[in-house]
XYZ file of C-alpha atoms in Angstrom:
717
model
C 48.016 41.865 -3.358
C 47.458 39.680 -0.312
C 43.711 39.683 -0.937
C 43.844 38.304 -4.472
C 46.372 35.639 -3.393
C 44.010 34.493 -0.659
C 41.162 34.290 -3.146
C 43.360 32.387 -5.610
C 44.335 29.841 -2.973
C 40.695 29.436 -1.996
C 39.745 28.932 -5.641
C 42.474 26.298 -6.064
C 41.196 24.472 -2.976
C 37.677 24.465 -4.437
C 38.947 23.174 -7.783
C 41.065 20.444 -6.212
C 38.194 19.435 -3.961
C 35.886 19.342 -6.963
C 38.326 17.148 -8.883
C 38.647 14.833 -5.893
C 34.896 14.544 -5.615
C 34.629 13.816 -9.320
C 36.035 10.367 -8.641
C 35.035 9.843 -5.005
C 31.595 10.733 -3.705
C 30.971 10.814 -0.008
C 30.177 12.816 3.078
C 27.492 13.083 5.701
C 24.009 12.485 4.307
C 21.023 13.900 6.166
C 17.669 15.285 5.118
C 14.955 17.727 6.016
C 11.589 18.617 4.565
C 13.161 20.163 1.470
C 15.825 17.720 0.239
C 18.664 15.400 1.014
C 21.704 17.235 2.347
C 25.149 15.929 1.406
C 27.871 17.509 3.508
C 25.282 20.084 4.482
C 24.536 21.055 0.888
C 21.037 20.721 -0.527
C 20.794 18.961 -3.862
C 18.176 18.153 -6.461
C 19.172 14.737 -7.702
C 18.261 12.891 -10.866
C 18.800 9.152 -10.663
C 18.710 6.287 -13.139
C 18.077 2.602 -12.492
C 20.692 0.285 -13.970
C 20.609 -3.300 -12.696
C 24.046 -4.899 -12.678
C 22.973 -8.526 -13.452
C 20.867 -7.381 -16.404
C 24.042 -6.366 -18.235
C 27.708 -7.392 -17.996
C 30.708 -5.928 -16.171
C 32.151 -5.012 -19.561
C 29.037 -2.893 -20.255
C 28.892 -1.142 -16.881
C 31.424 1.678 -17.547
C 29.726 2.710 -20.793
C 26.212 2.563 -19.325
C 27.207 4.666 -16.314
C 29.115 7.116 -18.508
C 26.099 7.639 -20.782
C 23.866 8.140 -17.762
C 26.278 10.733 -16.399
C 26.433 12.495 -19.772
C 22.632 12.543 -19.723
C 22.646 14.564 -16.506
C 22.076 11.693 -14.070
C 23.600 12.141 -10.592
C 22.732 8.798 -8.996
C 22.696 5.186 -10.193
C 20.016 3.145 -8.455
C 19.947 -0.655 -8.320
C 18.172 -3.477 -6.607
C 20.130 -6.236 -4.868
C 19.195 -9.709 -6.119
C 18.985 -12.157 -3.222
C 18.461 -15.306 -5.297
C 21.657 -14.629 -7.261
C 23.787 -13.849 -4.243
C 22.608 -16.635 -1.902
C 21.582 -19.568 -4.132
C 21.769 -21.861 -1.094
C 21.583 -20.883 2.587
C 24.924 -19.437 3.635
C 26.511 -19.907 0.185
C 27.219 -16.525 -1.398
C 28.131 -15.468 -4.911
C 29.270 -11.932 -5.735
C 31.279 -12.760 -8.855
C 31.001 -11.878 -12.545
C 27.687 -10.212 -13.394
C 26.803 -10.507 -9.705
C 29.817 -8.441 -8.550
C 27.924 -5.752 -6.681
C 31.077 -4.226 -5.176
C 32.660 -3.798 -8.605
C 29.483 -2.167 -9.886
C 29.297 0.320 -7.005
C 32.991 1.122 -7.374
C 32.478 1.840 -11.071
C 29.747 4.297 -10.110
C 32.152 5.875 -7.654
C 34.969 6.026 -10.217
C 32.758 8.062 -12.527
C 31.852 10.536 -9.800
C 28.217 9.569 -9.298
C 26.209 8.640 -6.231
C 24.459 5.304 -5.673
C 21.134 4.227 -4.200
C 21.105 0.620 -2.996
C 17.650 -0.974 -2.887
C 18.355 -4.043 -0.770
C 14.732 -5.112 -0.392
C 15.397 -7.985 -0.177
C 12.005 -8.512 -1.815
C 12.353 -6.567 -5.070
C 9.559 -7.745 -7.459
C 11.185 -6.090 -10.523
C 9.640 -8.647 -12.917
C 12.365 -10.927 -11.532
C 11.621 -14.561 -10.809
C 10.125 -15.107 -7.343
C 10.504 -11.397 -6.636
C 14.198 -11.951 -5.988
C 13.697 -14.540 -3.258
C 15.813 -17.708 -3.466
C 13.494 -20.683 -3.785
C 15.045 -22.473 -0.808
C 13.294 -19.869 1.349
C 10.020 -21.573 0.380
C 11.093 -24.740 2.190
C 12.002 -23.148 5.532
C 9.665 -24.753 8.113
C 6.881 -22.472 9.327
C 7.762 -19.596 7.025
C 5.376 -16.940 5.722
C 6.971 -14.334 3.497
C 6.901 -10.607 4.235
C 5.055 -10.512 7.515
C 5.731 -10.632 11.230
C 7.020 -14.189 10.921
C 10.148 -15.176 12.823
C 11.681 -17.579 10.261
C 11.252 -15.048 7.469
C 12.569 -12.152 9.557
C 15.622 -14.227 10.505
C 16.671 -14.843 6.901
C 15.704 -11.355 5.728
C 17.800 -9.754 8.441
C 20.651 -12.153 7.779
C 20.864 -11.258 4.083
C 20.336 -7.529 4.607
C 23.120 -7.516 7.191
C 25.369 -9.458 4.803
C 24.947 -6.832 2.088
C 25.355 -3.873 4.438
C 28.504 -5.351 5.975
C 29.918 -6.048 2.520
C 29.391 -2.414 1.543
C 30.898 -1.238 4.829
C 33.940 -3.482 4.419
C 34.666 -1.790 1.099
C 34.001 1.724 2.442
C 31.150 2.311 0.016
C 28.667 4.241 2.143
C 28.832 8.018 1.840
C 29.526 8.225 5.568
C 32.764 6.351 4.779
C 33.631 8.435 1.735
C 31.808 6.126 -0.669
C 29.046 6.806 -3.202
C 26.001 5.203 -1.506
C 23.723 7.989 -0.261
C 20.453 6.046 0.129
C 19.325 2.512 0.924
C 15.911 0.909 0.597
C 14.292 -1.710 2.796
C 11.243 -3.694 1.602
C 9.481 -2.781 -1.651
C 5.923 -1.599 -2.330
C 4.699 -3.444 0.755
C 1.609 -1.268 1.104
C 0.166 -3.101 -1.932
C -0.247 -6.284 0.135
C -0.066 -5.125 3.760
C -3.806 -5.492 4.423
C -3.651 -9.209 3.601
C -1.660 -9.792 6.790
C -4.012 -7.990 9.146
C -2.437 -6.675 12.325
C 0.820 -8.489 11.540
C 1.468 -6.224 8.535
C 2.117 -2.970 10.426
C 4.200 -4.869 12.989
C 6.383 -6.159 10.161
C 6.781 -2.675 8.671
C 7.931 -1.314 12.019
C 10.311 -4.243 12.507
C 11.823 -3.849 9.013
C 12.412 -0.140 9.558
C 13.988 -0.668 12.984
C 16.154 -3.507 11.706
C 17.465 -1.442 8.809
C 18.187 1.698 10.830
C 19.992 -0.376 13.479
C 22.533 -1.455 10.847
C 24.003 2.075 11.099
C 24.871 2.700 7.463
C 25.207 6.416 8.083
C 22.802 7.199 5.230
C 18.998 7.475 5.140
C 16.680 4.562 4.397
C 13.586 4.723 2.218
C 10.466 2.592 1.768
C 8.685 2.981 -1.571
C 4.887 2.849 -1.809
C 4.698 2.839 1.981
C 2.848 5.975 3.050
C 3.198 5.117 6.734
C 6.952 4.408 6.640
C 8.089 4.743 10.272
C 10.484 7.538 11.230
C 13.247 8.067 10.292
C 12.606 6.038 7.107
C 11.453 8.197 4.167
C 8.297 7.199 2.313
C 8.772 7.376 -1.468
C 6.557 7.234 -4.559
C 6.559 4.797 -7.494
C 4.597 5.303 -10.702
C 4.306 7.436 -13.822
C 2.555 10.479 -12.349
C 3.770 11.004 -8.804
C 3.240 14.755 -9.103
C -0.469 13.949 -9.228
C -0.766 10.719 -7.200
C 1.753 11.012 -4.351
C 0.181 12.209 -1.078
C 3.598 13.537 -0.105
C 6.049 12.845 2.721
C 4.402 11.576 5.896
C 6.357 14.076 7.965
C 7.209 17.750 7.378
C 10.810 16.774 8.098
C 11.073 14.349 5.146
C 11.774 15.263 1.495
C 9.641 14.276 -1.498
C 11.358 11.341 -3.198
C 10.311 9.462 -6.351
C 12.070 6.088 -6.470
C 10.476 4.802 -9.690
C 9.486 7.128 -12.526
C 8.633 4.503 -15.140
C 10.221 5.427 -18.481
C 8.105 2.791 -20.240
C 6.719 -0.411 -18.776
C 7.477 -4.103 -18.604
C 6.366 -6.354 -21.450
C 4.952 -9.877 -21.319
C 4.812 -12.564 -23.968
C 1.760 -11.887 -26.080
C 1.733 -8.234 -25.020
C 2.477 -5.127 -27.048
C 5.332 -2.827 -25.939
C 4.327 0.223 -23.901
C 5.684 3.401 -25.463
C 5.957 6.359 -23.090
C 6.896 9.606 -24.785
C 9.758 11.820 -23.612
C 7.270 14.690 -23.337
C 5.158 12.771 -20.820
C 8.162 11.756 -18.727
C 9.473 15.315 -18.679
C 6.052 16.780 -17.824
C 5.503 14.614 -14.770
C 9.084 14.892 -13.519
C 8.844 18.679 -13.719
C 5.430 18.714 -12.049
C 6.819 16.646 -9.151
C 9.506 19.266 -8.590
C 7.195 22.251 -8.987
C 4.133 21.040 -7.117
C 5.587 18.794 -4.387
C 9.066 20.309 -3.950
C 10.443 17.031 -5.311
C 14.200 16.789 -4.926
C 15.010 13.198 -5.971
C 13.642 11.549 -9.119
C 14.772 8.122 -10.286
C 14.033 6.892 -13.786
C 12.979 3.249 -13.740
C 14.579 2.072 -15.907
C 17.347 4.257 -17.318
C 18.782 1.082 -18.818
C 16.669 -2.056 -18.573
C 18.960 -4.676 -20.043
C 18.410 -8.399 -20.376
C 16.831 -11.099 -18.217
C 19.545 -13.648 -18.887
C 18.954 -17.307 -18.142
C 15.734 -18.080 -16.305
C 15.653 -14.858 -14.274
C 12.513 -13.298 -15.813
C 9.336 -13.687 -13.758
C 6.166 -15.373 -15.007
C 5.473 -14.580 -18.682
C 7.893 -11.616 -18.829
C 9.989 -11.371 -21.965
C 13.776 -11.619 -21.879
C 14.309 -8.018 -22.933
C 13.672 -5.569 -20.088
C 12.542 -1.948 -20.525
C 14.009 -1.718 -24.018
C 12.231 1.644 -24.417
C 14.321 3.280 -21.650
C 16.671 6.221 -22.415
C 19.370 3.584 -22.952
C 17.964 0.594 -24.816
C 18.574 -3.065 -23.983
C 21.970 -2.935 -25.684
C 23.088 0.356 -24.130
C 22.419 2.449 -27.243
C 20.911 5.920 -26.858
C 17.188 6.023 -27.484
C 16.528 9.427 -28.934
C 14.892 11.792 -28.384
C 14.126 10.382 -24.908
C 17.718 10.504 -23.670
C 18.396 13.980 -25.060
C 15.105 15.536 -23.933
C 15.644 14.396 -20.357
C 19.212 15.688 -20.476
C 17.866 19.130 -21.400
C 15.368 18.950 -18.537
C 18.138 18.069 -16.079
C 20.202 21.029 -17.255
C 17.286 23.419 -16.902
C 16.540 22.257 -13.356
C 20.206 22.299 -12.317
C 20.558 25.859 -13.592
C 17.761 26.839 -11.220
C 18.501 24.503 -8.334
C 19.671 27.110 -5.794
C 16.447 29.057 -6.096
C 14.337 25.894 -6.109
C 15.981 24.667 -2.925
C 16.172 27.951 -1.018
C 13.303 30.030 -2.377
C 9.786 30.466 -1.010
C 7.126 28.805 -3.162
C 3.776 30.237 -4.133
C 1.212 29.008 -6.618
C -1.815 30.512 -8.312
C -4.194 29.876 -11.181
C -3.549 31.185 -14.684
C -6.731 29.762 -16.207
C -9.130 26.840 -16.088
C -6.403 24.270 -16.744
C -3.341 26.429 -16.148
C -1.291 26.934 -13.019
C 1.866 28.770 -11.966
C 4.367 27.648 -9.339
C 6.869 30.336 -8.384
C 10.017 30.033 -6.270
C 11.365 33.371 -5.025
C 14.551 34.068 -3.040
C 15.024 37.117 -0.828
C 18.173 37.856 -2.831
C 16.085 38.197 -5.973
C 16.446 34.800 -7.572
C 13.221 33.607 -9.170
C 12.063 30.485 -11.019
C 8.580 29.895 -12.382
C 6.824 26.810 -13.718
C 3.884 27.572 -16.008
C 1.669 24.491 -16.300
C -0.883 23.782 -19.017
C -2.953 20.735 -18.044
C -5.088 20.910 -21.171
C -3.972 17.880 -23.172
C -5.532 19.067 -26.456
C -5.137 22.824 -26.769
C -2.450 25.467 -26.603
C -2.942 28.065 -23.901
C -1.955 31.713 -23.841
C -1.335 32.923 -20.280
C -0.319 36.200 -18.720
C 2.500 35.980 -16.216
C 4.313 38.995 -14.897
C 4.359 41.541 -17.661
C 4.513 38.977 -20.448
C 2.305 36.699 -22.463
C 3.356 33.050 -22.809
C 2.131 30.463 -25.283
C 2.015 27.023 -23.636
C 1.866 23.837 -25.674
C -0.797 21.224 -24.778
C -0.002 19.230 -21.631
C 3.252 21.023 -20.991
C 5.243 22.964 -18.441
C 7.494 25.897 -19.277
C 10.402 26.639 -16.948
C 11.214 30.344 -16.570
C 14.691 30.574 -15.073
C 14.419 34.219 -14.047
C 10.627 34.288 -14.022
C 10.835 36.010 -17.397
C 12.531 33.866 -20.022
C 11.502 30.292 -20.838
C 14.525 27.983 -20.961
C 12.664 24.680 -21.356
C 9.233 23.384 -22.262
C 8.434 19.761 -21.533
C 6.520 19.304 -24.813
C 9.087 20.973 -27.069
C 11.552 18.297 -28.141
C 14.691 19.565 -29.844
C 16.833 16.415 -29.677
C 17.138 14.584 -32.967
C 15.373 11.251 -33.210
C 17.165 8.033 -34.025
C 16.157 4.559 -35.050
C 17.715 1.152 -34.507
C 19.584 -0.326 -37.452
C 19.732 -4.127 -37.576
C 22.399 -5.590 -39.856
C 22.675 -9.324 -40.416
C 26.299 -10.283 -39.911
C 26.033 -14.064 -40.074
C 23.444 -16.638 -41.115
C 23.165 -20.312 -40.245
C 21.293 -21.519 -43.304
C 23.565 -24.442 -44.151
C 22.083 -27.627 -42.693
C 25.547 -29.183 -42.517
C 26.471 -26.584 -39.885
C 23.861 -27.910 -37.473
C 23.491 -31.037 -35.363
C 20.349 -32.063 -33.498
C 19.372 -34.178 -30.521
C 15.768 -35.185 -29.895
C 15.142 -35.153 -26.162
C 13.716 -38.247 -24.491
C 10.033 -38.477 -23.617
C 9.873 -40.465 -20.367
C 7.152 -42.978 -19.630
C 5.792 -43.936 -16.223
C 8.207 -46.857 -16.001
C 11.178 -44.531 -16.612
C 10.479 -42.404 -13.542
C 11.742 -42.863 -10.013
C 9.687 -40.144 -8.304
C 6.164 -41.486 -7.726
C 3.022 -40.192 -6.049
C -0.650 -41.145 -5.955
C -1.741 -37.608 -6.685
C -0.908 -34.584 -8.825
C 2.101 -32.820 -7.345
C 2.532 -29.059 -7.334
C 5.034 -27.987 -9.999
C 7.257 -25.441 -8.196
C 7.600 -27.412 -4.989
C 8.643 -30.445 -7.026
C 11.206 -28.793 -9.302
C 12.562 -26.424 -6.597
C 13.132 -24.054 -9.525
C 15.964 -26.251 -10.794
C 14.178 -26.360 -14.142
C 11.200 -24.854 -15.954
C 10.071 -28.385 -16.803
C 8.247 -31.123 -14.930
C 7.105 -34.363 -16.547
C 3.819 -35.889 -15.314
C 3.489 -39.500 -16.548
C 1.022 -42.346 -16.057
C 0.036 -45.629 -17.719
C -3.535 -46.412 -18.637
C -5.486 -49.197 -20.334
C -9.053 -48.251 -21.345
C -11.954 -50.596 -21.771
C -13.223 -51.298 -25.263
C -15.974 -48.676 -25.172
C -13.550 -45.696 -25.252
C -13.762 -45.269 -29.015
C -13.049 -41.509 -29.500
C -11.048 -40.451 -26.473
C -10.305 -36.806 -25.656
C -7.496 -35.768 -23.305
C -8.702 -32.981 -21.014
C -6.213 -31.001 -18.899
C -6.501 -28.029 -16.573
C -3.181 -26.422 -15.673
C -2.190 -23.734 -13.207
C 1.202 -23.559 -14.904
C 2.077 -21.711 -18.085
C 2.429 -24.334 -20.850
C 1.654 -28.012 -21.335
C 2.873 -30.420 -24.007
C 1.146 -33.796 -24.290
C 2.478 -37.092 -25.621
C 0.603 -40.389 -26.031
C 2.741 -43.460 -26.581
C 5.688 -41.201 -27.404
C 3.743 -39.319 -30.084
C 3.388 -35.557 -29.729
C -0.296 -34.622 -29.764
C -0.188 -30.901 -29.041
C 0.326 -28.045 -26.621
C -1.602 -25.300 -24.852
C -0.626 -22.269 -22.810
C -2.007 -19.496 -20.650
C -1.002 -15.854 -20.427
C 0.026 -13.261 -17.880
C -3.539 -12.306 -17.016
C -5.119 -15.726 -16.395
C -4.681 -18.124 -13.484
C -5.261 -21.339 -15.407
C -5.904 -22.727 -18.865
C -7.492 -25.806 -20.393
C -6.276 -28.198 -23.060
C -8.619 -30.562 -24.874
C -7.414 -32.692 -27.760
C -8.455 -35.907 -29.430
C -6.076 -38.802 -28.912
C -5.662 -42.371 -30.123
C -5.355 -45.111 -27.523
C -4.260 -48.713 -27.927
C -6.353 -51.499 -26.431
C -3.343 -52.389 -24.337
C -1.421 -50.272 -21.818
C -0.861 -46.660 -22.986
C 1.844 -44.269 -21.820
C 0.640 -40.716 -21.240
C 3.395 -38.121 -20.730
C 2.536 -34.481 -20.025
C 5.237 -31.842 -19.843
C 4.323 -28.929 -17.567
C 6.301 -25.744 -18.182
C 6.802 -22.600 -16.123
C 7.969 -19.463 -17.933
C 9.333 -17.911 -14.762
C 8.025 -17.913 -11.203
C 5.521 -15.357 -9.856
C 7.102 -12.154 -8.578
C 4.481 -10.382 -6.484
C 1.456 -10.614 -4.245
C 0.771 -11.758 -0.702
C 1.556 -15.311 0.408
C 3.924 -15.942 -2.470
C 5.083 -19.124 -0.751
C 1.591 -20.641 -1.111
C 1.266 -20.275 -4.876
C 0.227 -23.372 -6.807
C 1.312 -24.313 -10.320
C 1.202 -27.369 -12.536
C -1.554 -29.788 -13.483
C -4.763 -29.459 -11.494
C -7.025 -31.782 -13.458
C -6.386 -34.651 -15.914
C -9.202 -36.638 -17.513
C -9.801 -38.791 -20.549
C -13.289 -38.423 -21.943
C -14.686 -41.379 -23.836
C -18.342 -40.443 -24.186
C -20.614 -37.889 -22.622
C -21.351 -40.366 -19.858
C -17.989 -42.087 -19.553
C -14.701 -40.537 -18.475
C -11.615 -41.358 -16.440
C -10.319 -38.960 -13.780
C -6.621 -39.246 -12.911
C -6.354 -36.719 -10.084
C -5.775 -39.465 -7.530
C -3.861 -41.984 -9.588
C -0.387 -43.463 -9.696
C 1.841 -40.811 -11.261
C 5.523 -40.811 -12.163
C 7.521 -37.572 -12.234
C 10.754 -36.342 -13.784
C 12.222 -32.920 -13.098
C 13.728 -31.304 -16.175
C 14.593 -32.554 -19.622
C 17.244 -35.145 -20.372
C 19.450 -32.639 -22.165
C 19.199 -30.220 -19.281
C 20.202 -32.814 -16.739
C 23.242 -33.675 -18.870
C 23.975 -29.941 -19.417
C 24.528 -30.443 -23.131
C 24.597 -26.683 -23.641
C 28.156 -26.779 -22.258
C 31.016 -27.663 -24.589
C 32.457 -30.269 -22.246
C 29.131 -32.127 -22.049
C 28.241 -32.338 -25.738
C 29.445 -35.936 -25.841
C 26.901 -37.001 -23.235
C 24.331 -37.527 -25.989
C 24.433 -38.670 -29.595
C 23.999 -35.769 -32.004
C 22.882 -36.343 -35.587
C 22.449 -34.375 -38.781
C 19.235 -32.379 -39.122
C 16.640 -34.622 -40.732
C 13.673 -32.256 -40.432
C 12.833 -28.939 -38.826
C 9.810 -28.014 -36.699
C 10.190 -30.944 -34.311
C 9.208 -30.648 -30.633
C 11.695 -31.013 -27.779
C 14.750 -30.796 -30.014
C 18.210 -29.482 -29.226
C 20.262 -27.843 -31.980
C 23.940 -26.925 -31.925
C 26.308 -25.096 -34.231
C 29.482 -23.002 -34.110
C 30.214 -19.476 -35.275
C 32.964 -16.874 -35.222
C 32.547 -13.504 -33.539
C 31.848 -10.693 -36.027
C 34.425 -7.929 -36.213
C 33.655 -4.569 -34.693
C 32.255 -3.413 -31.366
C 28.539 -3.076 -32.141
C 26.131 -4.943 -29.832
C 25.021 -8.330 -31.161
C 21.718 -10.197 -31.080
C 20.340 -13.476 -32.362
C 17.325 -13.128 -34.622
C 15.131 -16.093 -33.671
C 12.115 -15.170 -35.776
C 11.844 -18.682 -37.245
C 11.985 -20.446 -33.885
C 8.999 -21.022 -31.601
C 9.670 -21.431 -27.875
C 12.652 -22.475 -25.812
C 15.990 -21.236 -24.514
C 19.326 -20.282 -26.098
C 22.909 -20.653 -24.881
C 26.160 -19.163 -26.178
C 29.333 -20.822 -24.907
C 27.348 -22.334 -22.043
C 25.802 -19.038 -20.923
C 22.055 -18.731 -21.270
C 20.970 -15.592 -23.107
C 17.410 -16.232 -21.949
C 14.116 -17.808 -22.844
C 12.486 -17.126 -26.207
C 8.820 -17.456 -27.171
C 8.475 -16.123 -30.672
C 5.298 -18.063 -31.450
C 3.284 -16.245 -28.755
C 1.881 -13.381 -30.828
C 0.479 -10.057 -29.707
C -3.087 -8.989 -30.586
C -1.582 -7.278 -33.632
C -0.058 -10.572 -34.758
C 3.570 -9.744 -33.916
C 6.069 -11.671 -31.783
C 6.719 -9.910 -28.485
C 10.466 -10.367 -29.009
C 12.610 -11.724 -31.842
C 16.077 -10.309 -31.055
C 18.038 -11.851 -28.178
C 21.109 -10.075 -26.827
C 24.468 -11.837 -27.164
C 26.963 -9.788 -25.118
C 30.336 -9.610 -26.808
C 31.957 -10.606 -23.526
C 30.283 -14.014 -23.904
C 32.212 -14.630 -27.138
C 35.610 -15.874 -28.243
C 37.193 -14.774 -31.496
C 36.188 -18.054 -33.137
C 34.541 -21.399 -32.420
C 31.607 -20.098 -30.352
C 29.056 -22.743 -29.432
C 25.388 -21.899 -29.996
C 22.795 -24.281 -28.537
C 19.040 -23.902 -28.964
C 16.412 -25.872 -27.089
C 13.201 -25.823 -29.113
C 10.037 -26.975 -27.326
C 7.386 -26.762 -30.009
C 9.089 -26.801 -33.391
C 11.233 -24.191 -35.117
C 13.550 -23.696 -38.056
C 17.166 -23.037 -36.999
C 18.311 -22.769 -40.624
C 16.996 -19.214 -40.780
C 18.415 -17.979 -37.492
C 20.872 -15.101 -37.936
C 23.354 -13.115 -35.865
C 22.847 -9.366 -36.164
C 24.815 -6.248 -35.304
C 22.886 -3.310 -33.882
C 23.461 0.410 -34.193
C 21.411 3.603 -34.292
C 20.981 6.157 -37.038
C 19.743 9.716 -36.708
C 16.545 10.432 -38.588
C 16.604 13.368 -40.981
C 12.964 14.230 -40.391
C 12.858 15.856 -36.955
C 9.318 17.156 -37.392
C 7.976 13.785 -36.301
C 10.284 13.181 -33.402
C 8.952 10.088 -31.628
C 10.228 7.154 -33.669
C 10.763 3.705 -32.208
C 11.871 0.470 -33.847
C 9.455 -2.351 -34.389
């Protein structure tokens, strides 16, 4: 009798402890060559990247819950320096930037967290996450053994660590954070800094470890990460490309398993199949003893405002297991959930067993984990991407699908095959809930084209765009006055820009635009113009569609106009490189913030007289649709600009930049329901080139299961 009572008490203690840990993760975190150890227990961990500022606090609980339901153990996020320290020493951790609230939500749902502080993050985020004021620090060179840079990097890293400590959020304090990251893919650029590169790596590692978080630090894409920092892999095929931990005492960690890929304006979406993701995740575990895999992204979200880097669309990783709006993308979400279950069912043997591997054929391989107690798990790999393979393993014959891995839980019975998808597919349903086709609903304001005489900032040369705007605006006006001689009969305006877009005006008349793309450094614009015999006003609007986010010497990048000429004849031209220029940062409407309700009266709005006009602001009001479905603006009939709802920017749009297949890169723009009131919501559109707001619509989004599961990989257009 006493015996069973003792066992019952012990069981109750285990259950209570389990329930406690369901809401509060924590404990000592260490590692060895096999895995992370949390309170001395080995774990295989699946992680999912969800970036808090790319969604809203109202979305966070649902996103984290769906990740947990999908078998995710850890939520991984970058920390966004430019959001949190917009000016030196001025910090903002409110609203969508409330990092503490986000981490506590992870903790409340019983998951762990990985905090990638960076503070350089890349992430297709403007300026790689750096605040632009860092550019103006005297003597600074980013990401090298440079004292000014190291001072500010250490200052911000310490700020974040101390904030987490003050809230008890590290696992060593009973919180959910089990890993932190310093720097980000530095090995890609390290050689550019010569001998100063390795010195910086060592400094960054020492600085981070000295902050005493009580949890391990990692460096991704840094094969020589100094002890005790763990080197980690990023990519789609780390089971094939990762050289492995740089010490036998470090575990194999995959910080970015890309579930799709970023998309740029003019670029087609990258569609990565659930089979491919599952294959390479399983191979990482089987071949390299991988024990931590993070899906980048698990939910991509939205690049609200002007946060997207150069040429990147506003939607981010919409093809992730959770789409931009937080809806399940099937069968990707479900197939990965099945993989997680299969691995978790075998985790004890995988973590404690002895591994062996041997060939099963020309393109086939077996990885076997065997425990002394008898536990056994086998991975049967078919690397032939075209043909099925029949292999003999043990006393059985197994049929392997092309490019697949079968998991045999007891080394006899297959419980999962990476290429066999059983989850039902779904597709996105877009339902128009409100249109804006009545012209009487809209008002317009034509922005002002400044002339040279209107400007107060002057220079006798072409100024660099980013250093002039300080990232306060995408827009910089270059203006000059010019009177030709009588022989300039058929003038042509010739521009070379290192920016992204130019719009040209002559004597207040719009004469055209040109733009580059993500893969070119500059572009040229040549257009015929008409000049008066008297003084002419030339106004050129230079536009940046986000700042660069990667590469060495980011602080030295040049953008804006590099060459301006007017060609009269083959032998006669005017060069305005060294000429008297006037500059204006931003548009008039931006400076007056007419996207905010309280500032609408700062300009005179009028009824729409015509559509497809350049540099035009449009405003209207709408009521929030009933229901809880995610909402998006369909801007198919617009061209290029930015949209605001109740003063909050939902991001840039560039519908007119078509892909090689002739499609817009993005037409739907997320309007979070938390941005809305029940009625009287203000919508403001800034149109650069010329669009038709009368055919804009507000749509509700949902998903529907497809009946035909034989063709399982369906994605919306």
